[in-house]
GROMACS .gro file of C-alpha atoms in nm:
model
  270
    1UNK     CA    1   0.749   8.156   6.271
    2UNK     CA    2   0.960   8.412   6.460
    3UNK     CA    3   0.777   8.703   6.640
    4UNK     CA    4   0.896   9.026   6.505
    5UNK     CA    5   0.993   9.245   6.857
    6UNK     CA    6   0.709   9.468   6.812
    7UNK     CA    7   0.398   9.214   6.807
    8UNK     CA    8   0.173   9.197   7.125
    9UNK     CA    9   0.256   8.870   7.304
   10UNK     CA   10  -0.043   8.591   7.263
   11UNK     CA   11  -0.174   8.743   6.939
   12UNK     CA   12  -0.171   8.380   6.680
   13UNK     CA   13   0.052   8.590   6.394
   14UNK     CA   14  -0.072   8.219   6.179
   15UNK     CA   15  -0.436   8.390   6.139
   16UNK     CA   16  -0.428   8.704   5.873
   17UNK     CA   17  -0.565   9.010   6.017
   18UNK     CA   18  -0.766   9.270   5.816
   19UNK     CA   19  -0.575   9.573   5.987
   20UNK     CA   20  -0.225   9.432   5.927
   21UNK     CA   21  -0.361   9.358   5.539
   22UNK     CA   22  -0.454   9.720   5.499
   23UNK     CA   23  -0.123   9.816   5.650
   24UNK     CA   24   0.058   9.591   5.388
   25UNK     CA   25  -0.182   9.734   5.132
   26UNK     CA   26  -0.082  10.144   5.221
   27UNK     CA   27   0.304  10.022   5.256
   28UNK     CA   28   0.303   9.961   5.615
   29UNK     CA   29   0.539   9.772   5.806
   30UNK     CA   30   0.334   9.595   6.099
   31UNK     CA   31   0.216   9.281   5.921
   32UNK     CA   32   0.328   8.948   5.901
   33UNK     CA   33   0.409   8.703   5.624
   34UNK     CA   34   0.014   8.516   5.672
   35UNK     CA   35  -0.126   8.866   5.581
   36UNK     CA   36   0.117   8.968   5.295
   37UNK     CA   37   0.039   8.582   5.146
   38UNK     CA   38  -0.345   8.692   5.210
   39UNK     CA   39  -0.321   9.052   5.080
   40UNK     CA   40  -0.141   8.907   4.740
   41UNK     CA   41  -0.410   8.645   4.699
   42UNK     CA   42  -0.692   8.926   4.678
   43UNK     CA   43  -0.448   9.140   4.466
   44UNK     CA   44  -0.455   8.857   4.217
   45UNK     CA   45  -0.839   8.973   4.216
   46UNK     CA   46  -0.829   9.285   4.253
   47UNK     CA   47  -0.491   9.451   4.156
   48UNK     CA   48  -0.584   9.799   4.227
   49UNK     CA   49  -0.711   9.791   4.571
   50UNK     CA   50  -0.466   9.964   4.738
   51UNK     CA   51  -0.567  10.281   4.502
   52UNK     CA   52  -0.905  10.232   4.710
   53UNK     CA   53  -0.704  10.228   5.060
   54UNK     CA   54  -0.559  10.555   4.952
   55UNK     CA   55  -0.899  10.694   4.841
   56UNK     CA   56  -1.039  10.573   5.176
   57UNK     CA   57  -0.743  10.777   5.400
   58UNK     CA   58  -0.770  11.057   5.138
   59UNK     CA   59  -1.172  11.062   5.193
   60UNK     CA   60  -1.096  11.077   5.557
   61UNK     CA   61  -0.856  11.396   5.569
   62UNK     CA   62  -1.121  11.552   5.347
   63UNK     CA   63  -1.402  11.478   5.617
   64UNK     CA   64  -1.199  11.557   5.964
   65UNK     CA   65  -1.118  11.904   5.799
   66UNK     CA   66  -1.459  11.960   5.731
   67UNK     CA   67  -1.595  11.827   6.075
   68UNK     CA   68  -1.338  12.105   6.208
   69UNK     CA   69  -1.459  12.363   5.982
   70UNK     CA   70  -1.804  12.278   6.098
   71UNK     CA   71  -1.706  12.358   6.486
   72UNK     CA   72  -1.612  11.969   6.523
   73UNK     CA   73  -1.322  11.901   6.696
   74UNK     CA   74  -1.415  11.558   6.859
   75UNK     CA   75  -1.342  11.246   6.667
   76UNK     CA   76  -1.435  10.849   6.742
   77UNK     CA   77  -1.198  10.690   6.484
   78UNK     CA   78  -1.374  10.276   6.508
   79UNK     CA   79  -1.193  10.016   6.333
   80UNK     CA   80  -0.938  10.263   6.279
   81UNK     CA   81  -0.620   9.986   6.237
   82UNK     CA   82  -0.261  10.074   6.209
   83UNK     CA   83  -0.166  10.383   6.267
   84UNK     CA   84  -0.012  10.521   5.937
   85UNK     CA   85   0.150  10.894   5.860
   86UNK     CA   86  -0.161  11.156   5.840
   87UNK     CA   87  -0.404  10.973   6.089
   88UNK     CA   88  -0.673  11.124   6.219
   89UNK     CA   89  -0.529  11.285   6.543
   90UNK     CA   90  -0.249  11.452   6.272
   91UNK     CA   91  -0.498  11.561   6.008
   92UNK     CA   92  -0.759  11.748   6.290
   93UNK     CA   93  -0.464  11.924   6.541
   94UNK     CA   94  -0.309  12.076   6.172
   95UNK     CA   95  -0.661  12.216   6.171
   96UNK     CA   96  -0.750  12.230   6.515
   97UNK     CA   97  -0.517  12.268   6.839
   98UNK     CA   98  -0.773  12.123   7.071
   99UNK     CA   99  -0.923  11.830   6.870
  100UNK     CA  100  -0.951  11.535   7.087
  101UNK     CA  101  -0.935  11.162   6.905
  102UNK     CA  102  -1.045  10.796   7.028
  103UNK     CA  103  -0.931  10.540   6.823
  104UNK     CA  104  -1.124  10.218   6.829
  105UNK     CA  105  -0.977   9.837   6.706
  106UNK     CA  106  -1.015   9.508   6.795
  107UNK     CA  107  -0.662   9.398   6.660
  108UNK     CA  108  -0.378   9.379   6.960
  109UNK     CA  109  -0.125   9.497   6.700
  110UNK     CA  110  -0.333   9.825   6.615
  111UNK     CA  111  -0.411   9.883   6.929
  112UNK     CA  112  -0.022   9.828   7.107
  113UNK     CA  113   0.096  10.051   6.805
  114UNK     CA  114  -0.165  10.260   6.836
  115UNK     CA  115  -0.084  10.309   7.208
  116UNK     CA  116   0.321  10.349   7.130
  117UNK     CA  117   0.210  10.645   6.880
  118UNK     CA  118   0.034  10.859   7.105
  119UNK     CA  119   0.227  10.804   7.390
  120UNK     CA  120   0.063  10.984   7.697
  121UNK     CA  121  -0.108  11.217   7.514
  122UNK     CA  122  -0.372  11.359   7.720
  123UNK     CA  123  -0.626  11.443   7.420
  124UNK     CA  124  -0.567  11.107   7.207
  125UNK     CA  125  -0.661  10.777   7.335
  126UNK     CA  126  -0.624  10.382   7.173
  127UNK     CA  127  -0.946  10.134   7.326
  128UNK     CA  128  -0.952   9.796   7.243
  129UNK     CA  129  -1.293   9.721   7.174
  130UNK     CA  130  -1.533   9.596   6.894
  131UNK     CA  131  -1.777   9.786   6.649
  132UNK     CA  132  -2.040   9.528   6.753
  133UNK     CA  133  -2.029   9.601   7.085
  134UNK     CA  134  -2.088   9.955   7.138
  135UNK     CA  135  -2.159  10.000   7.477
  136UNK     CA  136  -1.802   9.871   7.566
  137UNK     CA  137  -1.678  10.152   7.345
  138UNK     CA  138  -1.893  10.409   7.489
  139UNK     CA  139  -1.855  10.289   7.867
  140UNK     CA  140  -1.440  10.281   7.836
  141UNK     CA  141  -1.235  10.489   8.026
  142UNK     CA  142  -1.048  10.619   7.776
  143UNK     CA  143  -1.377  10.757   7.598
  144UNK     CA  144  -1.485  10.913   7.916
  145UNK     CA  145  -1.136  11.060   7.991
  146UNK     CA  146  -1.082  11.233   7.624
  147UNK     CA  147  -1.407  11.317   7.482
  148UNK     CA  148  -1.719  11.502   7.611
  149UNK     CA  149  -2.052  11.344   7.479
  150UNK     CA  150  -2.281  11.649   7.574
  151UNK     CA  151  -2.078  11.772   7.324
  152UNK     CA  152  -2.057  11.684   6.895
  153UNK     CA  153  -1.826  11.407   6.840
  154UNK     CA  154  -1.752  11.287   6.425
  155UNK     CA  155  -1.840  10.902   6.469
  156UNK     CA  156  -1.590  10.754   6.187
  157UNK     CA  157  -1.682  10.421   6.050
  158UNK     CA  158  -1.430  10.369   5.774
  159UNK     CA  159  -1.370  10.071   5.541
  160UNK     CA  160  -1.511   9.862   5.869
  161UNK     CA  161  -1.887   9.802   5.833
  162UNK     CA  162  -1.813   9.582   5.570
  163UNK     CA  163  -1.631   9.349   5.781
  164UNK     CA  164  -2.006   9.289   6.001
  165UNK     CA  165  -2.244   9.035   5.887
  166UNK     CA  166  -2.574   9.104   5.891
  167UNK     CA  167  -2.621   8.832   6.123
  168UNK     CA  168  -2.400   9.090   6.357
  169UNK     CA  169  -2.679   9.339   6.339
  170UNK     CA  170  -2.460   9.639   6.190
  171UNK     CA  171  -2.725   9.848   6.160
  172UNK     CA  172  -2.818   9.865   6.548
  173UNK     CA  173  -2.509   9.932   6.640
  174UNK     CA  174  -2.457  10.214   6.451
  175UNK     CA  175  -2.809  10.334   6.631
  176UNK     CA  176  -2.664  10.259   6.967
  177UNK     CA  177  -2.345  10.469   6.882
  178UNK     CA  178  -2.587  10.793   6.700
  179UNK     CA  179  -2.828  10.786   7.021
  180UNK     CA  180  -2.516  10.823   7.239
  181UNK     CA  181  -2.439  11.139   7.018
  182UNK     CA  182  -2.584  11.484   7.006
  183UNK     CA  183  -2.730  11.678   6.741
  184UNK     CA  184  -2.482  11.867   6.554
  185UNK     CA  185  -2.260  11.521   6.574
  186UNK     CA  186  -2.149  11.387   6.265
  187UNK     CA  187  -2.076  11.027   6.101
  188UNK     CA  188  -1.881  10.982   5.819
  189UNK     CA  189  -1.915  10.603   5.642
  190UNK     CA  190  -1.692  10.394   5.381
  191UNK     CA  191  -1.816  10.107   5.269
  192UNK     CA  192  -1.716   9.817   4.974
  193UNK     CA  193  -1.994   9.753   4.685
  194UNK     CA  194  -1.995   9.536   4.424
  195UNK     CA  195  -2.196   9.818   4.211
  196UNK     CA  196  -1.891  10.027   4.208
  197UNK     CA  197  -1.595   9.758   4.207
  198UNK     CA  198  -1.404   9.789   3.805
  199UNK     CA  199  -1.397   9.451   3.783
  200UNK     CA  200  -1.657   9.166   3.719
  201UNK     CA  201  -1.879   9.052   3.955
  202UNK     CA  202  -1.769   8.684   4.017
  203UNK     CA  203  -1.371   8.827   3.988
  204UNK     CA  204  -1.460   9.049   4.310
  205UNK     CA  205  -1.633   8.741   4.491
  206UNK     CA  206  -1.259   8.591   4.452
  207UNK     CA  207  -1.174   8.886   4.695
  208UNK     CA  208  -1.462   8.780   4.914
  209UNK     CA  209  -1.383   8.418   4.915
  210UNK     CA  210  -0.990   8.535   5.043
  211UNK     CA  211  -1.134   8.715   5.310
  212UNK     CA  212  -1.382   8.440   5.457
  213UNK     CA  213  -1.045   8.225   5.508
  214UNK     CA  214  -0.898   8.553   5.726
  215UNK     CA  215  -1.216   8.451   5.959
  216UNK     CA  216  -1.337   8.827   5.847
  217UNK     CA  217  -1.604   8.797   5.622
  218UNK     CA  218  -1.638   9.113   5.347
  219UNK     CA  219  -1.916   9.199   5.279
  220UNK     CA  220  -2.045   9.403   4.980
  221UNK     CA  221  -2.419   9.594   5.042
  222UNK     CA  222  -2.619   9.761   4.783
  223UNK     CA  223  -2.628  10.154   4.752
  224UNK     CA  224  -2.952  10.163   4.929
  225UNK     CA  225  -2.822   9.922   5.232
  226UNK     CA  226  -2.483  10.133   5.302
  227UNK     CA  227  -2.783  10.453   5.291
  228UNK     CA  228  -2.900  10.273   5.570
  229UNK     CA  229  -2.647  10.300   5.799
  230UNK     CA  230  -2.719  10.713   5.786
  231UNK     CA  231  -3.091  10.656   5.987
  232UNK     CA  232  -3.150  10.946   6.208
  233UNK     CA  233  -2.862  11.142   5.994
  234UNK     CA  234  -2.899  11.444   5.755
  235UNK     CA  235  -2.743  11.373   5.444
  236UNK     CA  236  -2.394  11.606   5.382
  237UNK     CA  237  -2.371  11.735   5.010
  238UNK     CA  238  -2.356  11.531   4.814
  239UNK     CA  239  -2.454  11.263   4.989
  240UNK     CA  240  -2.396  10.885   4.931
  241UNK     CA  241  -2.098  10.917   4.664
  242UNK     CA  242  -1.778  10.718   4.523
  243UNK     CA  243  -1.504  10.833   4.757
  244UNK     CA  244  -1.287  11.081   4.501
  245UNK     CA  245  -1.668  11.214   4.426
  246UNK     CA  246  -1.759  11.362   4.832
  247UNK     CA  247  -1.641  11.749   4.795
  248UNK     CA  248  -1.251  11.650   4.582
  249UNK     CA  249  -0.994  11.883   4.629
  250UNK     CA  250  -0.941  11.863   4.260
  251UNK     CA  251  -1.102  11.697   3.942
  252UNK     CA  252  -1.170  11.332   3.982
  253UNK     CA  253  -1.150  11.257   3.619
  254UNK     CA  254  -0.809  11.123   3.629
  255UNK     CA  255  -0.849  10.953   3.939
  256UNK     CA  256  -0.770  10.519   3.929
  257UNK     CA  257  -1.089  10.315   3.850
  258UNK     CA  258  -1.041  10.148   4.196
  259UNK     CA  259  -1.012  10.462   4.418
  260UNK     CA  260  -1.410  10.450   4.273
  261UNK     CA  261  -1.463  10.103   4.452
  262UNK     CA  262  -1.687  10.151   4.723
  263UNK     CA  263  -1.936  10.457   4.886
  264UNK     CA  264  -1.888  10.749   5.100
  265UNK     CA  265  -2.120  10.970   5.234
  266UNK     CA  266  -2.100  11.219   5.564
  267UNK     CA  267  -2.411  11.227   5.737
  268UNK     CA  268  -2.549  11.529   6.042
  269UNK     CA  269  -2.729  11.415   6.367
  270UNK     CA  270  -3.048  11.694   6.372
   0.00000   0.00000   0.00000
């Protein structure tokens, strides 16, 4: 398999990746054959998913606006992937001049584009690093160098908690990364559920079964579990919601069934 010139030497481009999926999902070019042939397998499942990757980035300009408008201007961006047109760093400096962004991913090709994207940008930064370790997050350099914790920060934990098994101990990371926060600090969470998906049940564990050969389990919680991850948090208006549903630009009613497939809810550190 040839190595396309702009793939991190030593990354094993035989394994799928979730980040280079999604990219192939929004239209992206930084994937590989492996993760298109994955990808297509879960679209035989689920057909409309990418409709749910654009409600996802469209839920996320929606919330780094309002984290702006709220006074805001610091942003942790974990398992943030590819960078696509309109991340995070994009969407907060067209509101904000001074908005300072850390992105967070595990995956060598996110994090060398990533890095290629922002260039030297003193008020952006790229750390390779893992949602279930936190402290290596919060102890990086480039965390220390760009943001000010004595200060809010929006924690962003988009379409990634579903990709930690219980087992992993989500939940206490998410803690970890809230206690490290101050009050007026916000987190904003996307997360997969079967109780939302528009197809049957045992058609979406066909999606499930296509990740678990990726080696990145996805995992579907209840309503009540993905409330969970908000401990500590004041629920935004209006709370725990199908993306199109938290605070739409416009009416929702002609909106794809899949952009419905999952939860989203903003949550306020008191």
């Amino acid at each position: 398999m040839e190595r396309p010139a702009w793939a991190p030497p030593g990354i094993d481009i035989s394994v799928p990746s979730v980040s280079r999926m999604y990219d192939y999902y929004l239209g992206g070019s930084h994937n590989f054959e492996v993760d298109r042939e994955a990808a297509r397998k879960v679209l035989e499942f689920m057909p409309g998913l990418p409709k749910a990757m654009q409600a996802n980035r469209a839920f996320m300009r929606r919330v780094v606006n309002y984290a702006v408008a709220q006074g805001v201007t610091q942003f942790l961006d974990i398992g943030s992937g590819i960078p696509t047109f309109g991340n995070v760093h994009e969407v907060a400096r067209n509101a904000s001049s001074d908005a300072r962004v850390v992105y967070v991913d595990h995956d060598p090709v996110a994090v060398a584009h990533g890095q290629a994207v922002l260039g030297d940008d003193p008020k952006a930064a790229v750390v390779a690093a893992d949602l279930r370790r936190p402290r290596q997050i919060l102890e990086s350099p480039e965390v220390a160098a760009v943001l000010d914790l004595s200060q809010p920060v929006a924690l962003l934990l988009l379409a990634v908690l579903h990709f930690v098994e219980d087992e992993e101990d989500p939940y206490t990371a998410v803690r970890r990364l809230r206690d490290a926060t101050v009050p007026g600090s916000l987190v904003a969470v996307t997360h997969m559920s079967y109780d939302t998906v528009p197809v049957p049940r045992e058609q979406a564990e066909g999606v499930v079964g296509v990740y678990r050969e990726t080696r990145s389990p996805l995992i579907s919680r209840s309503r009540e579990q993905i409330a969970d991850f908000f401990e500590g948090y004041e629920m935004v208006e209006p709370g725990l919601v199908s993306m199109p549903q938290w605070r739409p630009d416009a009416p929702t009613e002609q909106e794809d069934p899949y952009a419905f497939a999952g939860f989203a809810g903003v949550g306020r550190r008191a």
